[in-house]
Amino acid sequence: MAGPDAELDIGLRWIEARQALDVELRFARSDQNIDILGHDDDPIAVDLKQFHDSAYSADEYAQIVTRLIFDHPKVAKFYSDSRKRAPNVPLHLRLRVDGPPSLHTIRWELLQDPDTGHPLTTSADVLFSRYLTDPGYRVVPWRSRQATRALVVIANPRELQEEGLRPRGRKLAPVKVDLEKSIAEAALKGFQTEYLVSGGKATLANVIRRLGEAEQQVDILYLVCHGALLTDVPLLYLEDENGNADAVDGRRLQEVVSALPVRPTLVVLNSCQSGGPGGVLMSTDDGVLAGLGPRLAAAGVATVIAMQGDVTMETARLFSETFFAEMKNDGLIDRSVAAARRRLRENDRDDWWVPVLFSRLRSGRSYFKAEFTGNGELLWSALAASHKTGNLTPVLGPGMSDELLGSRETIAESWTVQWQLPVLTHNREDLAKVAQYLRVQHHSSSAVANQLEVYLQEEIAERIKNAAGDPADPFHGLDPQAKPGESTMKAGLRQLQDDPGNAYRVLATIPAPLFITTNWTGLLEQALKHNGKKPTTMFFPWTDRRRWPVTKLVAEPTKERPLVYHLFGRAEDPLSLVLAEEDYLEWLTAWVAKKGLVPDIVRYSLVDQDLLFLGYHLEDWEFRTVFEGIKSIPSSSNLLAEHIHVGVQVNPGGHDVEPEAAQDYLESYFKSANVGVYWADTRAFLDEYRRRLGIET
């Protein structure tokens, strides 16, 4: 099992009016539950001319870019403190540059440690990437397998052998196809590799066709071609079907990649080689293809490696071979790039800094295995026994209804943009923080609830509109004027009836007398009824600002008549929901003060039953708040350790928590080794749950 690691974000946001960079900082160690933020109102002034003037001296350039960042006192101290907090673990250093393309032409890879003067980007314990994120970017789905299949495209248009291509008067040399292919073959040894090489094969149409074949999904697109920069957008010189030059606008490539149902995990952009000074083979495109990195990231590509300047053939060969060999070990892209750069330095390659990594991966991990992080077979065996005996209490989170209502992260980002809230970039997906800002801005405790009702109404009406031409869509033909809760239940019922693997349909087969939920919907009750059960619904009355429905238990819950206990309210009554930061604090206070109102079976089951957490991110407010509530129950510390507890991580690729760190965190929290984290989404877990237990739905 790999050890823990840490994350350091340095966010640089361009302020046009001041010609300067605003600075946001964040350090996190998930294995120690550390999350520290920093911000400074004193921006960093930028003079791009000084970089241009020192472009031919890597040493001088490195000093300039290092002073730019670390002469800022707060940044220097934050970096130094972060290194001290992570002395023996890898530090993912993510530089997030938000601004015009000219900022991405800065050679950030030449950054040096302010104390030692050593290059940061070749360090074994500092894993550097240019991290790209924006609410408008396409989502990067997490993957459960290592990259195995590559597509190599080498374009050598006919004009290069004849009169030549001369963008802005600069002649482009013929591509050394055999040499380029041999480099790709050596680098991609062990991968299933296909080639579209010259002679009218390296066309945009062929690339799109091959990337669109879902049955043989391409994980890596390795592209070798000439490029040119005629505006701020690079051109790629691919081929048409006759082998002639086809100048593809970078925006066009971004569009077609964005439209793909499944996009590559990695795109490698290599400029072509020609004769350089002294007969050395090197590229002559001045790294213009690197300008495509941010565009492909926006289109939903997880990682892009490009050359940000002219690079020698030997450097390209050494980098590629080392990178792909390292990547096959564990799928950690930033670690593999650091290892490849380090090899270049060890071999005295002056252009070691030229490869640049653009990344959408917060952890650097390109895939997560859909499995338990440890003791897998033991945990499955224990879960099977708990299922059969009914000694299992499912605790359901917000991710259970993302497909129908949209995720908490999507709502948070939408509100941040709509209301122009002053939320730090890395908090834009945190609904509790965003809702708190919105509540303060409106000076009203009901503002967030009202805005949520409006949001759900508009979003579901839009879903119904978009489903008009698709009878298979669960929202097809529904009334756009109906209340959101009504439409959600109808769409959920269709999914329940049509899909044997529907999460609620599977959950309804668990012979448990109690289901606890922080989810906003009544989809679970609907599924239980569909399964022939007669559930009772109750709510924890956490706030006195609304009147709660009075429900009493007339008999002890059973597997035929289970209790569904809602901890955080329901969407039909927005004022009952726990949304903003202060709501979570109020909830915890009420959980202790009103413990007499909580049914005995709920309090008993949370500490003296096996628990199955579904639909949570492990760092969510919901998850942490429920944990704190459990800890407040008398005797919890002793009783919890006697049972197994399983957490299923939703969309692990989009969050900072690493599998091993999450495992360690939960084991220390429950003071037990009988804890498991299944690293996949809820559907993947329940599919295996059904298969292993032989459940028929």
mmCIF file with all atom_site columns, C-alpha atoms in Angstrom, residues 185-268:
data_model
loop_
_atom_site.group_PDB
_atom_site.id
_atom_site.type_symbol
_atom_site.label_atom_id
_atom_site.label_alt_id
_atom_site.label_comp_id
_atom_site.label_asym_id
_atom_site.label_entity_id
_atom_site.label_seq_id
_atom_site.pdbx_PDB_ins_code
_atom_site.Cartn_x
_atom_site.Cartn_y
_atom_site.Cartn_z
_atom_site.occupancy
_atom_site.B_iso_or_equiv
_atom_site.pdbx_formal_charge
_atom_site.auth_seq_id
_atom_site.auth_comp_id
_atom_site.auth_asym_id
_atom_site.auth_atom_id
_atom_site.pdbx_PDB_model_num
ATOM 1  C CA . GLU A 1 185 ? 7.473   2.452  -30.474 1.00 0.00 ? 185 GLU A CA 1
ATOM 2  C CA . ALA A 1 186 ? 10.237  2.465  -27.853 1.00 0.00 ? 186 ALA A CA 1
ATOM 3  C CA . ALA A 1 187 ? 8.304   4.746  -25.515 1.00 0.00 ? 187 ALA A CA 1
ATOM 4  C CA . LEU A 1 188 ? 5.019   2.845  -25.798 1.00 0.00 ? 188 LEU A CA 1
ATOM 5  C CA . LYS A 1 189 ? 6.481   -0.625 -25.462 1.00 0.00 ? 189 LYS A CA 1
ATOM 6  C CA . GLY A 1 190 ? 3.933   -2.780 -23.649 1.00 0.00 ? 190 GLY A CA 1
ATOM 7  C CA . PHE A 1 191 ? 0.940   -0.683 -24.722 1.00 0.00 ? 191 PHE A CA 1
ATOM 8  C CA . GLN A 1 192 ? -1.524  -1.791 -27.401 1.00 0.00 ? 192 GLN A CA 1
ATOM 9  C CA . THR A 1 193 ? -0.530  0.762  -30.029 1.00 0.00 ? 193 THR A CA 1
ATOM 10 C CA . GLU A 1 194 ? -2.111  1.702  -33.357 1.00 0.00 ? 194 GLU A CA 1
ATOM 11 C CA . TYR A 1 195 ? -0.576  4.018  -35.938 1.00 0.00 ? 195 TYR A CA 1
ATOM 12 C CA . LEU A 1 196 ? -1.910  6.608  -38.350 1.00 0.00 ? 196 LEU A CA 1
ATOM 13 C CA . VAL A 1 197 ? 1.317   7.495  -40.134 1.00 0.00 ? 197 VAL A CA 1
ATOM 14 C CA . SER A 1 198 ? 1.614   9.845  -43.092 1.00 0.00 ? 198 SER A CA 1
ATOM 15 C CA . GLY A 1 199 ? 0.426   9.043  -46.636 1.00 0.00 ? 199 GLY A CA 1
ATOM 16 C CA . GLY A 1 200 ? -3.065  10.486 -46.111 1.00 0.00 ? 200 GLY A CA 1
ATOM 17 C CA . LYS A 1 201 ? -3.669  8.481  -42.915 1.00 0.00 ? 201 LYS A CA 1
ATOM 18 C CA . ALA A 1 202 ? -2.951  11.222 -40.379 1.00 0.00 ? 202 ALA A CA 1
ATOM 19 C CA . THR A 1 203 ? -6.220  13.051 -40.982 1.00 0.00 ? 203 THR A CA 1
ATOM 20 C CA . LEU A 1 204 ? -8.495  14.733 -38.464 1.00 0.00 ? 204 LEU A CA 1
ATOM 21 C CA . ALA A 1 205 ? -11.372 12.555 -39.670 1.00 0.00 ? 205 ALA A CA 1
ATOM 22 C CA . ASN A 1 206 ? -9.396  9.351  -38.982 1.00 0.00 ? 206 ASN A CA 1
ATOM 23 C CA . VAL A 1 207 ? -8.365  10.587 -35.552 1.00 0.00 ? 207 VAL A CA 1
ATOM 24 C CA . ILE A 1 208 ? -11.963 11.440 -34.634 1.00 0.00 ? 208 ILE A CA 1
ATOM 25 C CA . ARG A 1 209 ? -13.246 8.121  -35.955 1.00 0.00 ? 209 ARG A CA 1
ATOM 26 C CA . ARG A 1 210 ? -10.703 6.113  -33.982 1.00 0.00 ? 210 ARG A CA 1
ATOM 27 C CA . LEU A 1 211 ? -11.136 8.066  -30.743 1.00 0.00 ? 211 LEU A CA 1
ATOM 28 C CA . GLY A 1 212 ? -14.898 7.612  -31.025 1.00 0.00 ? 212 GLY A CA 1
ATOM 29 C CA . GLU A 1 213 ? -14.764 3.792  -30.999 1.00 0.00 ? 213 GLU A CA 1
ATOM 30 C CA . ALA A 1 214 ? -15.961 3.037  -27.481 1.00 0.00 ? 214 ALA A CA 1
ATOM 31 C CA . GLU A 1 215 ? -15.368 -0.718 -27.846 1.00 0.00 ? 215 GLU A CA 1
ATOM 32 C CA . GLN A 1 216 ? -11.599 -0.153 -28.143 1.00 0.00 ? 216 GLN A CA 1
ATOM 33 C CA . GLN A 1 217 ? -11.161 2.950  -26.057 1.00 0.00 ? 217 GLN A CA 1
ATOM 34 C CA . VAL A 1 218 ? -8.013  4.974  -26.723 1.00 0.00 ? 218 VAL A CA 1
ATOM 35 C CA . ASP A 1 219 ? -6.309  6.000  -23.482 1.00 0.00 ? 219 ASP A CA 1
ATOM 36 C CA . ILE A 1 220 ? -3.329  7.858  -24.967 1.00 0.00 ? 220 ILE A CA 1
ATOM 37 C CA . LEU A 1 221 ? -3.228  10.073 -28.056 1.00 0.00 ? 221 LEU A CA 1
ATOM 38 C CA . TYR A 1 222 ? 0.396   10.557 -29.163 1.00 0.00 ? 222 TYR A CA 1
ATOM 39 C CA . LEU A 1 223 ? 0.478   13.247 -31.842 1.00 0.00 ? 223 LEU A CA 1
ATOM 40 C CA . VAL A 1 224 ? 3.515   14.247 -33.911 1.00 0.00 ? 224 VAL A CA 1
ATOM 41 C CA . CYS A 1 225 ? 3.073   17.129 -36.342 1.00 0.00 ? 225 CYS A CA 1
ATOM 42 C CA . HIS A 1 226 ? 4.213   20.619 -37.204 1.00 0.00 ? 226 HIS A CA 1
ATOM 43 C CA . GLY A 1 227 ? 2.461   23.573 -35.673 1.00 0.00 ? 227 GLY A CA 1
ATOM 44 C CA . ALA A 1 228 ? 2.237   27.288 -36.234 1.00 0.00 ? 228 ALA A CA 1
ATOM 45 C CA . LEU A 1 229 ? 0.889   30.250 -34.317 1.00 0.00 ? 229 LEU A CA 1
ATOM 46 C CA . LEU A 1 230 ? -0.885  32.725 -36.587 1.00 0.00 ? 230 LEU A CA 1
ATOM 47 C CA . THR A 1 231 ? -3.083  34.219 -33.858 1.00 0.00 ? 231 THR A CA 1
ATOM 48 C CA . ASP A 1 232 ? -3.381  33.237 -30.206 1.00 0.00 ? 232 ASP A CA 1
ATOM 49 C CA . VAL A 1 233 ? -4.632  29.824 -31.354 1.00 0.00 ? 233 VAL A CA 1
ATOM 50 C CA . PRO A 1 234 ? -2.171  27.190 -32.634 1.00 0.00 ? 234 PRO A CA 1
ATOM 51 C CA . LEU A 1 235 ? -2.592  25.464 -35.975 1.00 0.00 ? 235 LEU A CA 1
ATOM 52 C CA . LEU A 1 236 ? -1.752  21.785 -36.434 1.00 0.00 ? 236 LEU A CA 1
ATOM 53 C CA . TYR A 1 237 ? -0.530  20.679 -39.837 1.00 0.00 ? 237 TYR A CA 1
ATOM 54 C CA . LEU A 1 238 ? -2.272  17.329 -40.286 1.00 0.00 ? 238 LEU A CA 1
ATOM 55 C CA . GLU A 1 239 ? -3.119  15.725 -43.627 1.00 0.00 ? 239 GLU A CA 1
ATOM 56 C CA . ASP A 1 240 ? -6.126  15.408 -45.853 1.00 0.00 ? 240 ASP A CA 1
ATOM 57 C CA . GLU A 1 241 ? -7.044  12.062 -47.436 1.00 0.00 ? 241 GLU A CA 1
ATOM 58 C CA . ASN A 1 242 ? -4.672  12.770 -50.349 1.00 0.00 ? 242 ASN A CA 1
ATOM 59 C CA . GLY A 1 243 ? -1.723  13.432 -48.075 1.00 0.00 ? 243 GLY A CA 1
ATOM 60 C CA . ASN A 1 244 ? -1.785  17.196 -48.568 1.00 0.00 ? 244 ASN A CA 1
ATOM 61 C CA . ALA A 1 245 ? -1.504  19.659 -45.701 1.00 0.00 ? 245 ALA A CA 1
ATOM 62 C CA . ASP A 1 246 ? -4.621  20.331 -43.620 1.00 0.00 ? 246 ASP A CA 1
ATOM 63 C CA . ALA A 1 247 ? -4.109  23.260 -41.242 1.00 0.00 ? 247 ALA A CA 1
ATOM 64 C CA . VAL A 1 248 ? -6.414  22.384 -38.332 1.00 0.00 ? 248 VAL A CA 1
ATOM 65 C CA . ASP A 1 249 ? -7.367  25.270 -36.068 1.00 0.00 ? 249 ASP A CA 1
ATOM 66 C CA . GLY A 1 250 ? -6.767  24.364 -32.410 1.00 0.00 ? 250 GLY A CA 1
ATOM 67 C CA . ARG A 1 251 ? -10.315 25.451 -31.591 1.00 0.00 ? 251 ARG A CA 1
ATOM 68 C CA . ARG A 1 252 ? -11.637 22.868 -34.024 1.00 0.00 ? 252 ARG A CA 1
ATOM 69 C CA . LEU A 1 253 ? -9.627  20.118 -32.319 1.00 0.00 ? 253 LEU A CA 1
ATOM 70 C CA . GLN A 1 254 ? -10.945 21.285 -28.945 1.00 0.00 ? 254 GLN A CA 1
ATOM 71 C CA . GLU A 1 255 ? -14.533 21.055 -30.232 1.00 0.00 ? 255 GLU A CA 1
ATOM 72 C CA . VAL A 1 256 ? -14.214 17.542 -31.631 1.00 0.00 ? 256 VAL A CA 1
ATOM 73 C CA . VAL A 1 257 ? -12.446 16.224 -28.526 1.00 0.00 ? 257 VAL A CA 1
ATOM 74 C CA . SER A 1 258 ? -15.089 17.796 -26.282 1.00 0.00 ? 258 SER A CA 1
ATOM 75 C CA . ALA A 1 259 ? -17.822 16.048 -28.284 1.00 0.00 ? 259 ALA A CA 1
ATOM 76 C CA . LEU A 1 260 ? -16.297 12.580 -27.832 1.00 0.00 ? 260 LEU A CA 1
ATOM 77 C CA . PRO A 1 261 ? -18.295 10.278 -25.530 1.00 0.00 ? 261 PRO A CA 1
ATOM 78 C CA . VAL A 1 262 ? -15.018 9.114  -23.941 1.00 0.00 ? 262 VAL A CA 1
ATOM 79 C CA . ARG A 1 263 ? -11.868 11.223 -24.142 1.00 0.00 ? 263 ARG A CA 1
ATOM 80 C CA . PRO A 1 264 ? -8.253  10.057 -23.819 1.00 0.00 ? 264 PRO A CA 1
ATOM 81 C CA . THR A 1 265 ? -6.656  10.199 -20.386 1.00 0.00 ? 265 THR A CA 1
ATOM 82 C CA . LEU A 1 266 ? -3.453  11.595 -21.858 1.00 0.00 ? 266 LEU A CA 1
ATOM 83 C CA . VAL A 1 267 ? -2.564  13.573 -24.976 1.00 0.00 ? 267 VAL A CA 1
ATOM 84 C CA . VAL A 1 268 ? 1.116   13.947 -25.905 1.00 0.00 ? 268 VAL A CA 1
#
